[in-house]
């Protein structure tokens, strides 16, 4: 896929358009639906996903899988979209939320765009074309900072609390710092640009993860085979990191789940 590929161009445009729409709608959040104790859906989530779905289907005969409206992967190209990733952070008025769009072809993620409007950060990647933040090339940390590694953890009730506590214990015992910010897509993007050294979650959904996984891979990092075992429709565990800590982090996550 080249920079001039129309699907890549539309994914980048829609990440920005969706982010701007969500930012405008924040002034009047409306009814918040709790999907679980920590996962929410707002009118903005629904409006952004509808906007993206309308624009995609008006341009291409492609299928789309969205967090709120679902869908099926029944065409060669499939768009996998989280309209607002980090909805809890969005509701609280933080900067920790984004629009995440991945475009697959024949089951392989070809390009991705993640846009965080509050701090105007646009992360993009094309397979084989590198990873970028606001147009500038990015790369994983390779632990060049010389400090203790920082790993961001995602969290959901889809795995037992005891498993997450076990993982926290393992990381702490290994003198690895952990963070929790509530957006898997942004956590992966920050691995890709070296702001943290890894991201792990015992179970995450494809719409949260696919664009960020491509970013990390194109930025020189390593990720587990997220799409194995029906990861696209069922979700999966996720480990993404700078190569220097990947094997250790993967072993810790595998031991917990
Ligand atoms: C979020 C994910 C994150 C997870 C959060 C939440 P959402 O997605 O990106 O990985 O840890 O609990 O599920 O629901 O904000 O789109």
Short mmCIF file of C-alpha atoms and ligand atoms in Angstrom, two decimals:
data_model
loop_
_atom_site.label_atom_id
_atom_site.label_comp_id
_atom_site.label_asym_id
_atom_site.label_seq_id
_atom_site.Cartn_x
_atom_site.Cartn_y
_atom_site.Cartn_z
CA UNK A 1 0.00 0.00 0.00
CA UNK A 2 1.47 3.38 -1.00
CA UNK A 3 0.96 6.85 0.45
CA UNK A 4 -1.31 7.57 -2.51
CA UNK A 5 -3.51 4.54 -1.84
CA UNK A 6 -7.07 5.91 -1.59
CA UNK A 7 -7.97 3.70 1.39
CA UNK A 8 -4.97 4.95 3.36
CA UNK A 9 -5.82 8.56 2.49
CA UNK A 10 -9.47 8.03 3.55
CA UNK A 11 -8.44 6.32 6.81
CA UNK A 12 -6.25 9.30 7.73
CA UNK A 13 -8.97 11.79 6.77
CA UNK A 14 -11.65 9.88 8.73
CA UNK A 15 -9.45 9.63 11.84
CA UNK A 16 -9.21 13.41 11.83
CA UNK A 17 -12.89 13.95 10.97
CA UNK A 18 -14.01 11.50 13.65
CA UNK A 19 -11.74 13.09 16.24
CA UNK A 20 -13.03 16.57 15.45
CA UNK A 21 -16.66 15.37 15.68
CA UNK A 22 -16.05 13.71 19.06
CA UNK A 23 -14.30 16.83 20.36
CA UNK A 24 -17.25 19.01 19.28
CA UNK A 25 -19.76 16.65 20.90
CA UNK A 26 -17.97 16.70 24.24
CA UNK A 27 -19.78 19.92 25.16
CA UNK A 28 -23.06 18.00 25.31
CA UNK A 29 -22.24 14.39 26.21
CA UNK A 30 -25.85 13.25 26.50
CA UNK A 31 -26.71 9.82 27.85
CA UNK A 32 -23.79 7.56 28.79
CA UNK A 33 -24.39 3.81 28.45
CA UNK A 34 -22.36 1.55 30.74
CA UNK A 35 -21.46 -1.64 28.81
CA UNK A 36 -19.54 -2.90 31.84
CA UNK A 37 -18.44 -1.21 35.06
CA UNK A 38 -15.52 0.41 33.20
CA UNK A 39 -16.56 0.40 29.50
CA UNK A 40 -18.96 3.06 28.23
CA UNK A 41 -20.68 4.24 25.06
CA UNK A 42 -21.65 7.85 24.44
CA UNK A 43 -23.65 9.54 21.71
CA UNK A 44 -20.27 10.64 20.29
CA UNK A 45 -19.08 7.03 19.99
CA UNK A 46 -22.20 6.24 17.99
CA UNK A 47 -22.04 9.41 15.87
CA UNK A 48 -18.36 8.99 15.00
CA UNK A 49 -18.77 5.35 14.04
CA UNK A 50 -21.83 6.19 11.92
CA UNK A 51 -19.91 8.98 10.19
CA UNK A 52 -16.98 6.70 9.38
CA UNK A 53 -19.24 3.86 8.22
CA UNK A 54 -21.22 6.20 5.94
CA UNK A 55 -18.08 7.67 4.36
CA UNK A 56 -16.41 4.25 3.88
CA UNK A 57 -19.43 2.58 2.30
CA UNK A 58 -20.06 5.62 0.07
CA UNK A 59 -16.50 5.34 -1.27
CA UNK A 60 -15.71 1.61 -1.37
CA UNK A 61 -17.67 -1.64 -1.43
CA UNK A 62 -15.78 -2.61 1.75
CA UNK A 63 -17.04 -4.21 4.95
CA UNK A 64 -16.55 -2.49 8.29
CA UNK A 65 -16.35 -3.89 11.83
CA UNK A 66 -16.99 -1.22 14.45
CA UNK A 67 -16.92 -1.42 18.24
CA UNK A 68 -20.48 -0.15 18.59
CA UNK A 69 -22.21 -1.38 15.43
CA UNK A 70 -20.31 -4.61 14.77
CA UNK A 71 -20.11 -5.94 11.23
CA UNK A 72 -18.51 -8.84 9.39
CA UNK A 73 -15.31 -9.39 7.44
CA UNK A 74 -17.06 -10.49 4.23
CA UNK A 75 -15.11 -8.46 1.65
CA UNK A 76 -11.46 -8.43 0.56
CA UNK A 77 -10.86 -5.09 2.29
CA UNK A 78 -12.24 -4.73 5.84
CA UNK A 79 -12.18 -1.60 8.00
CA UNK A 80 -11.82 -2.21 11.74
CA UNK A 81 -12.79 0.88 13.72
CA UNK A 82 -12.94 2.11 17.29
CA UNK A 83 -14.74 5.45 17.07
CA UNK A 84 -13.51 6.60 20.48
CA UNK A 85 -10.86 4.43 22.09
CA UNK A 86 -10.47 5.47 25.72
CA UNK A 87 -14.13 6.39 26.15
CA UNK A 88 -13.75 6.57 29.94
CA UNK A 89 -10.96 9.13 29.50
CA UNK A 90 -13.10 11.05 26.97
CA UNK A 91 -15.98 11.22 29.46
CA UNK A 92 -13.61 12.48 32.18
CA UNK A 93 -12.27 15.25 29.92
CA UNK A 94 -8.72 13.88 29.65
CA UNK A 95 -6.52 13.84 26.55
CA UNK A 96 -6.29 10.03 26.70
CA UNK A 97 -8.68 9.09 23.90
CA UNK A 98 -8.45 8.68 20.13
CA UNK A 99 -10.06 7.41 16.93
CA UNK A 100 -8.48 4.14 15.77
CA UNK A 101 -8.89 2.90 12.18
CA UNK A 102 -7.24 -0.18 10.63
CA UNK A 103 -7.73 -1.35 7.04
CA UNK A 104 -7.21 -5.03 6.30
CA UNK A 105 -6.80 -6.75 2.95
CA UNK A 106 -7.16 -10.54 2.72
CA UNK A 107 -6.85 -10.82 6.49
CA UNK A 108 -3.68 -8.72 6.81
CA UNK A 109 -3.63 -5.19 8.25
CA UNK A 110 -2.39 -2.97 5.42
CA UNK A 111 -2.60 0.47 7.03
CA UNK A 112 -3.70 2.22 10.18
CA UNK A 113 -4.44 5.68 11.55
CA UNK A 114 -4.82 6.74 15.19
CA UNK A 115 -5.78 10.34 15.96
CA UNK A 116 -5.78 11.90 19.44
CA UNK A 117 -7.47 15.29 18.95
CA UNK A 118 -6.84 16.81 22.36
CA UNK A 119 -3.09 16.94 21.72
CA UNK A 120 -3.31 16.83 17.92
CA UNK A 121 -1.30 13.62 17.55
CA UNK A 122 -1.86 11.70 14.29
CA UNK A 123 -0.14 8.30 14.18
CA UNK A 124 -0.07 6.56 10.80
CA UNK A 125 1.46 3.42 9.33
CA UNK A 126 1.40 1.47 6.07
CA UNK A 127 2.74 -2.07 5.96
CA UNK A 128 6.31 -1.85 4.74
CA UNK A 129 6.17 1.95 4.76
CA UNK A 130 7.18 2.79 8.33
CA UNK A 131 5.37 4.48 11.20
CA UNK A 132 4.83 8.21 11.64
CA UNK A 133 3.67 10.78 14.19
CA UNK A 134 2.38 13.97 12.54
CA UNK A 135 4.35 13.03 9.44
CA UNK A 136 7.68 12.41 11.20
CA UNK A 137 9.18 8.86 11.32
CA UNK A 138 8.97 7.16 14.74
CA UNK A 139 10.66 4.17 16.34
CA UNK A 140 10.45 2.09 19.50
CA UNK A 141 12.69 2.99 22.45
CA UNK A 142 15.20 0.10 22.35
CA UNK A 143 15.53 1.08 26.04
CA UNK A 144 17.76 3.97 24.91
CA UNK A 145 16.56 6.06 27.88
CA UNK A 146 18.67 3.98 30.30
CA UNK A 147 15.88 3.95 32.92
CA UNK A 148 13.63 1.11 34.08
CA UNK A 149 11.26 -0.11 31.34
CA UNK A 150 7.70 1.28 31.40
CA UNK A 151 4.86 -1.00 30.31
CA UNK A 152 1.28 0.19 29.93
CA UNK A 153 -1.38 -2.33 30.92
CA UNK A 154 -4.91 -2.53 29.58
CA UNK A 155 -7.66 -3.80 31.79
CA UNK A 156 -11.05 -5.40 31.33
CA UNK A 157 -13.42 -7.68 33.22
CA UNK A 158 -13.03 -10.24 30.43
CA UNK A 159 -10.20 -11.83 32.44
CA UNK A 160 -10.13 -12.47 36.20
CA UNK A 161 -8.87 -9.72 38.53
CA UNK A 162 -6.49 -12.29 40.02
CA UNK A 163 -4.76 -12.65 36.64
CA UNK A 164 -4.17 -8.89 36.41
CA UNK A 165 -2.87 -8.81 40.00
CA UNK A 166 -0.49 -11.66 39.13
CA UNK A 167 0.78 -9.69 36.12
CA UNK A 168 1.26 -6.54 38.22
CA UNK A 169 3.24 -8.60 40.72
CA UNK A 170 5.44 -10.14 38.02
CA UNK A 171 6.22 -6.76 36.42
CA UNK A 172 6.97 -5.12 39.76
CA UNK A 173 9.22 -8.02 40.83
CA UNK A 174 11.11 -7.56 37.55
CA UNK A 175 11.54 -3.82 38.30
CA UNK A 176 9.33 -2.91 35.33
CA UNK A 177 7.21 0.22 35.85
CA UNK A 178 3.52 -0.10 34.89
CA UNK A 179 0.97 2.48 33.76
CA UNK A 180 -2.75 2.37 33.01
CA UNK A 181 -4.26 5.11 30.80
CA UNK A 182 -7.40 3.46 29.38
CA UNK A 183 -6.76 3.52 25.62
CA UNK A 184 -5.12 0.47 24.10
CA UNK A 185 -4.68 2.21 20.75
CA UNK A 186 -2.84 5.17 22.31
CA UNK A 187 -0.81 2.86 24.52
CA UNK A 188 0.37 0.98 21.42
CA UNK A 189 1.06 4.22 19.55
CA UNK A 190 3.25 5.36 22.45
CA UNK A 191 5.22 2.10 22.26
CA UNK A 192 5.77 2.86 18.56
CA UNK A 193 7.15 6.34 19.31
CA UNK A 194 9.20 5.27 22.34
CA UNK A 195 7.17 7.02 25.07
CA UNK A 196 6.80 3.65 26.75
CA UNK A 197 8.53 0.34 26.19
CA UNK A 198 5.61 -2.07 26.03
CA UNK A 199 1.86 -2.56 26.12
CA UNK A 200 0.10 -5.67 27.43
CA UNK A 201 -3.50 -6.70 27.99
CA UNK A 202 -4.83 -10.14 28.89
CA UNK A 203 -7.75 -9.68 26.49
CA UNK A 204 -8.40 -6.76 24.08
CA UNK A 205 -10.66 -6.34 21.09
CA UNK A 206 -9.46 -6.04 17.50
CA UNK A 207 -10.87 -2.51 17.03
CA UNK A 208 -8.75 -1.28 19.95
CA UNK A 209 -5.56 -3.00 18.80
CA UNK A 210 -5.10 -3.56 15.05
CA UNK A 211 -3.96 -0.08 13.99
CA UNK A 212 -1.60 0.15 16.98
CA UNK A 213 -0.10 -3.27 16.33
CA UNK A 214 0.85 -2.21 12.79
CA UNK A 215 2.39 1.00 14.17
CA UNK A 216 4.56 -0.98 16.62
CA UNK A 217 5.66 -3.46 13.94
CA UNK A 218 6.52 -0.70 11.48
CA UNK A 219 8.40 1.17 14.25
CA UNK A 220 10.72 -1.79 14.91
CA UNK A 221 8.83 -3.41 17.77
CA UNK A 222 7.46 -6.94 18.24
CA UNK A 223 3.86 -8.09 18.76
CA UNK A 224 2.22 -11.45 19.36
CA UNK A 225 0.06 -12.98 16.62
CA UNK A 226 -3.08 -11.16 17.75
CA UNK A 227 -5.22 -12.40 14.83
CA UNK A 228 -4.59 -16.09 15.63
CA UNK A 229 -7.55 -18.09 17.06
CA UNK A 230 -10.17 -15.74 15.58
CA UNK A 231 -8.62 -12.65 17.14
CA UNK A 232 -10.50 -10.45 14.67
CA UNK A 233 -13.92 -11.48 15.97
CA UNK A 234 -13.12 -12.80 19.47
CA UNK A 235 -10.28 -10.52 20.56
CA UNK A 236 -7.10 -11.93 22.08
CA UNK A 237 -4.29 -11.35 24.49
CA UNK A 238 -1.92 -8.59 23.40
CA UNK A 239 1.80 -8.11 23.98
CA UNK A 240 3.64 -5.38 22.08
CA UNK A 241 7.09 -4.09 23.02
CA UNK A 242 10.52 -2.91 22.04
CA UNK A 243 12.44 -6.09 21.15
CA UNK A 244 14.66 -5.92 24.24
CA UNK A 245 11.82 -6.77 26.64
CA UNK A 246 9.34 -8.57 24.37
CA UNK A 247 10.19 -12.19 25.23
CA UNK A 248 10.12 -11.52 28.99
CA UNK A 249 6.87 -9.57 28.80
CA UNK A 250 5.22 -12.23 26.62
CA UNK A 251 6.26 -14.97 29.07
CA UNK A 252 4.79 -13.01 31.99
CA UNK A 253 1.50 -12.41 30.19
CA UNK A 254 1.24 -16.04 29.06
CA UNK A 255 1.82 -17.17 32.65
CA UNK A 256 -1.08 -15.03 33.89
CA UNK A 257 -3.85 -15.87 31.45
C1 LIG B 1 -10.56 0.55 25.92
C2 LIG B 1 -9.41 -0.30 25.41
C3 LIG B 1 -8.38 -0.63 26.47
C4 LIG B 1 -9.03 -1.27 27.65
C5 LIG B 1 -10.09 -0.33 28.20
C6 LIG B 1 -11.17 -0.01 27.16
P1 LIG B 1 -12.76 1.61 24.80
O1 LIG B 1 -11.48 0.62 24.87
O2 LIG B 1 -8.74 0.40 24.37
O3 LIG B 1 -7.44 -1.53 25.95
O4 LIG B 1 -8.05 -1.55 28.60
O5 LIG B 1 -10.69 -0.93 29.33
O6 LIG B 1 -11.85 -1.20 26.82
O7 LIG B 1 -13.85 0.83 25.47
O8 LIG B 1 -12.43 2.84 25.55
O9 LIG B 1 -13.06 1.82 23.35
#
